PDB file of C-alpha atoms in Angstrom:
ATOM      1  CA  MET A   1     157.624 164.217 140.402  1.00  0.00           C
ATOM      2  CA  ALA A   2     155.822 167.385 139.299  1.00  0.00           C
ATOM      3  CA  ILE A   3     158.218 169.365 140.570  1.00  0.00           C
ATOM      4  CA  GLY A   4     160.543 167.469 139.462  1.00  0.00           C
ATOM      5  CA  GLY A   5     159.824 167.455 136.114  1.00  0.00           C
ATOM      6  CA  MET A   6     159.472 171.581 135.492  1.00  0.00           C
ATOM      7  CA  SER A   7     162.945 171.767 137.623  1.00  0.00           C
ATOM      8  CA  ILE A   8     164.219 169.635 134.435  1.00  0.00           C
ATOM      9  CA  PHE A   9     162.138 171.274 131.711  1.00  0.00           C
ATOM     10  CA  ILE A  10     163.739 174.864 133.205  1.00  0.00           C
ATOM     11  CA  THR A  11     166.796 173.506 133.277  1.00  0.00           C
ATOM     12  CA  GLY A  12     167.289 172.492 130.146  1.00  0.00           C
ATOM     13  CA  ILE A  13     165.791 176.106 129.146  1.00  0.00           C
ATOM     14  CA  ALA A  14     169.164 177.458 130.193  1.00  0.00           C
ATOM     15  CA  MET A  15     171.081 174.445 128.581  1.00  0.00           C
ATOM     16  CA  THR A  16     169.834 175.037 125.049  1.00  0.00           C
ATOM     17  CA  VAL A  17     169.716 178.895 125.605  1.00  0.00           C
ATOM     18  CA  ASN A  18     173.476 179.222 126.965  1.00  0.00           C
ATOM     19  CA  GLY A  19     174.322 176.269 124.006  1.00  0.00           C
ATOM     20  CA  LEU A  20     172.661 178.970 121.021  1.00  0.00           C
ATOM     21  CA  THR A  21     174.489 181.668 123.425  1.00  0.00           C
ATOM     22  CA  LEU A  22     177.742 180.608 123.152  1.00  0.00           C
ATOM     23  CA  PRO A  23     179.497 181.647 119.827  1.00  0.00           C
ATOM     24  CA  GLY A  24     178.204 184.580 120.162  1.00  0.00           C
ATOM     25  CA  ARG A  25     180.375 184.902 123.684  1.00  0.00           C
ATOM     26  CA  TYR A  26     183.782 185.034 120.927  1.00  0.00           C
ATOM     27  CA  ALA A  27     182.060 187.891 118.873  1.00  0.00           C
ATOM     28  CA  ALA A  28     184.190 190.961 120.324  1.00  0.00           C
ATOM     29  CA  GLY A  29     187.346 189.073 120.813  1.00  0.00           C
ATOM     30  CA  GLU A  30     189.248 185.862 118.623  1.00  0.00           C
ATOM     31  CA  GLY A  31     187.969 182.897 119.625  1.00  0.00           C
ATOM     32  CA  PRO A  32     188.727 178.973 119.336  1.00  0.00           C
ATOM     33  CA  PRO A  33     188.543 177.599 115.141  1.00  0.00           C
ATOM     34  CA  ASN A  34     185.634 175.380 116.567  1.00  0.00           C
ATOM     35  CA  VAL A  35     183.532 177.818 117.690  1.00  0.00           C
ATOM     36  CA  ALA A  36     180.229 177.169 115.850  1.00  0.00           C
ATOM     37  CA  GLN A  37     180.246 173.729 117.309  1.00  0.00           C
ATOM     38  CA  LEU A  38     180.797 174.412 121.278  1.00  0.00           C
ATOM     39  CA  GLY A  39     177.643 175.195 122.257  1.00  0.00           C
ATOM     40  CA  ILE A  40     176.119 171.761 119.699  1.00  0.00           C
ATOM     41  CA  GLY A  41     176.082 169.294 122.609  1.00  0.00           C
ATOM     42  CA  GLN A  42     174.379 171.943 125.718  1.00  0.00           C
ATOM     43  CA  MET A  43     171.972 172.920 122.774  1.00  0.00           C
ATOM     44  CA  VAL A  44     171.498 168.435 122.265  1.00  0.00           C
ATOM     45  CA  GLY A  45     171.460 167.863 125.877  1.00  0.00           C
ATOM     46  CA  GLY A  46     168.886 170.941 126.714  1.00  0.00           C
ATOM     47  CA  ILE A  47     166.699 169.927 124.151  1.00  0.00           C
ATOM     48  CA  GLY A  48     167.148 166.091 125.428  1.00  0.00           C
ATOM     49  CA  LEU A  49     165.876 167.242 129.403  1.00  0.00           C
ATOM     50  CA  LEU A  50     163.301 169.640 127.829  1.00  0.00           C
ATOM     51  CA  VAL A  51     162.046 166.309 126.556  1.00  0.00           C
ATOM     52  CA  LEU A  52     162.797 164.435 129.423  1.00  0.00           C
ATOM     53  CA  GLY A  53     161.063 167.016 131.935  1.00  0.00           C
ATOM     54  CA  ILE A  54     157.893 167.542 129.729  1.00  0.00           C
ATOM     55  CA  LEU A  55     157.301 163.859 130.141  1.00  0.00           C
ATOM     56  CA  ILE A  56     158.028 163.662 133.668  1.00  0.00           C
ATOM     57  CA  ALA A  57     155.478 166.418 134.472  1.00  0.00           C
ATOM     58  CA  GLY A  58     152.710 165.432 132.570  1.00  0.00           C
ATOM     59  CA  SER A  59     152.984 162.079 133.553  1.00  0.00           C
ATOM     60  CA  ALA A  60     153.366 163.192 137.074  1.00  0.00           C
ATOM     61  CA  LEU A  61     150.195 165.525 136.067  1.00  0.00           C
ATOM     62  CA  ALA A  62     148.341 162.837 134.160  1.00  0.00           C
ATOM     63  CA  LEU A  63     148.232 160.757 137.519  1.00  0.00           C
ATOM     64  CA  LEU A  64     146.812 163.297 139.130  1.00  0.00           C
ATOM     65  CA  GLY A  65     144.313 164.524 137.143  1.00  0.00           C
ATOM     66  CA  GLY A  66     143.145 160.247 137.413  1.00  0.00           C
ATOM     67  CA  LEU A  67     143.384 158.941 133.559  1.00  0.00           C
ATOM     68  CA  PRO A  68     143.569 155.765 133.329  1.00  0.00           C
ATOM     69  CA  ARG A  69     146.519 153.553 132.679  1.00  0.00           C
ATOM     70  CA  SER A  70     148.285 156.701 133.765  1.00  0.00           C
ATOM     71  CA  ARG A  71     149.879 155.047 136.329  1.00  0.00           C
ATOM     72  CA  PRO A  72     152.846 152.745 134.075  1.00  0.00           C
ATOM     73  CA  PHE A  73     153.436 155.749 131.714  1.00  0.00           C
ATOM     74  CA  ALA A  74     154.189 157.097 136.008  1.00  0.00           C
ATOM     75  CA  VAL A  75     156.774 154.570 136.922  1.00  0.00           C
ATOM     76  CA  GLY A  76     158.287 154.507 133.734  1.00  0.00           C
ATOM     77  CA  THR A  77     159.527 158.292 132.834  1.00  0.00           C
ATOM     78  CA  SER A  78     160.178 158.348 136.574  1.00  0.00           C
ATOM     79  CA  ALA A  79     162.310 155.150 136.532  1.00  0.00           C
ATOM     80  CA  VAL A  80     164.175 156.466 133.370  1.00  0.00           C
ATOM     81  CA  ALA A  81     165.600 160.035 134.904  1.00  0.00           C
ATOM     82  CA  ALA A  82     166.539 157.843 137.693  1.00  0.00           C
ATOM     83  CA  VAL A  83     168.108 155.835 135.375  1.00  0.00           C
ATOM     84  CA  LEU A  84     169.909 159.172 133.506  1.00  0.00           C
ATOM     85  CA  ALA A  85     170.680 160.016 137.103  1.00  0.00           C
ATOM     86  CA  LEU A  86     172.924 157.146 138.254  1.00  0.00           C
ATOM     87  CA  ALA A  87     174.608 157.089 134.632  1.00  0.00           C
ATOM     88  CA  ALA A  88     175.491 161.042 135.000  1.00  0.00           C
ATOM     89  CA  LEU A  89     176.889 160.476 138.865  1.00  0.00           C
ATOM     90  CA  ILE A  90     178.854 157.247 137.762  1.00  0.00           C
ATOM     91  CA  LEU A  91     180.056 159.726 135.478  1.00  0.00           C
ATOM     92  CA  GLN A  92     180.688 161.793 137.752  1.00  0.00           C
ATOM     93  CA  LEU A  93     183.274 159.865 139.724  1.00  0.00           C
ATOM     94  CA  GLY A  94     185.630 159.844 137.526  1.00  0.00           C
ATOM     95  CA  PRO A  95     187.146 162.965 137.233  1.00  0.00           C
ATOM     96  CA  THR A  96     190.180 163.806 139.669  1.00  0.00           C
ATOM     97  CA  ARG A  97     188.339 167.242 140.116  1.00  0.00           C
ATOM     98  CA  ARG A  98     185.216 166.621 141.760  1.00  0.00           C
ATOM     99  CA  ASP A  99     181.462 168.941 141.443  1.00  0.00           C
ATOM    100  CA  LEU A 100     180.308 167.916 145.419  1.00  0.00           C
ATOM    101  CA  VAL A 101     177.370 170.273 144.450  1.00  0.00           C
ATOM    102  CA  LEU A 102     176.533 168.435 141.197  1.00  0.00           C
ATOM    103  CA  LEU A 103     177.059 165.109 142.881  1.00  0.00           C
ATOM    104  CA  ALA A 104     174.873 165.658 145.931  1.00  0.00           C
ATOM    105  CA  ALA A 105     171.649 167.117 142.686  1.00  0.00           C
ATOM    106  CA  LEU A 106     172.251 163.791 141.345  1.00  0.00           C
ATOM    107  CA  ALA A 107     172.472 161.972 144.373  1.00  0.00           C
ATOM    108  CA  VAL A 108     169.402 163.430 145.526  1.00  0.00           C
ATOM    109  CA  ALA A 109     167.777 163.164 142.154  1.00  0.00           C
ATOM    110  CA  VAL A 110     168.192 158.966 141.933  1.00  0.00           C
ATOM    111  CA  VAL A 111     167.007 159.008 145.608  1.00  0.00           C
ATOM    112  CA  ALA A 112     164.058 160.737 144.345  1.00  0.00           C
ATOM    113  CA  PHE A 113     163.152 159.861 140.864  1.00  0.00           C
ATOM    114  CA  GLY A 114     164.064 156.217 142.025  1.00  0.00           C
ATOM    115  CA  GLY A 115     161.916 156.180 145.193  1.00  0.00           C
ATOM    116  CA  ALA A 116     158.662 157.799 143.394  1.00  0.00           C
ATOM    117  CA  SER A 117     158.717 154.460 140.206  1.00  0.00           C
ATOM    118  CA  ALA A 118     159.057 152.269 143.632  1.00  0.00           C
ATOM    119  CA  ILE A 119     156.390 154.082 145.177  1.00  0.00           C
ATOM    120  CA  LEU A 120     153.925 153.708 142.028  1.00  0.00           C
ATOM    121  CA  ALA A 121     155.034 150.278 141.181  1.00  0.00           C
ATOM    122  CA  ARG A 122     153.541 149.090 144.395  1.00  0.00           C
ATOM    123  CA  LEU A 123     150.351 147.194 143.761  1.00  0.00           C
ATOM    124  CA  ARG A 124     147.351 149.341 145.434  1.00  0.00           C
ATOM    125  CA  ARG A 125     145.567 147.624 147.657  1.00  0.00           C
TER     126      ARG A 125
END
């Protein structure tokens, strides 16, 4: 979970920077009329991924550190990540031109985070 959280965090940084610099790509030529709003969706999504990555990595590290009541938080953040990845996977199945690498990555995220939440949710013996 900690490695997955850090990779989501890095992806969030990349999306946020890409959204911030998108209007600058049209500085040399004439861009679309709404060039100022083009990167807003990427910035919002990137900030959301930043928060999710911090929550996942933090919950995994808290669980490894043995903090009290960290297991339900780790289960919840992992389950939220799995549900979000599943929703993105379903949305990506709709377009006629599918990106197979993205579909495979989302499927791996669903299995990894769903499996992590299921393993962490089981009762201790």
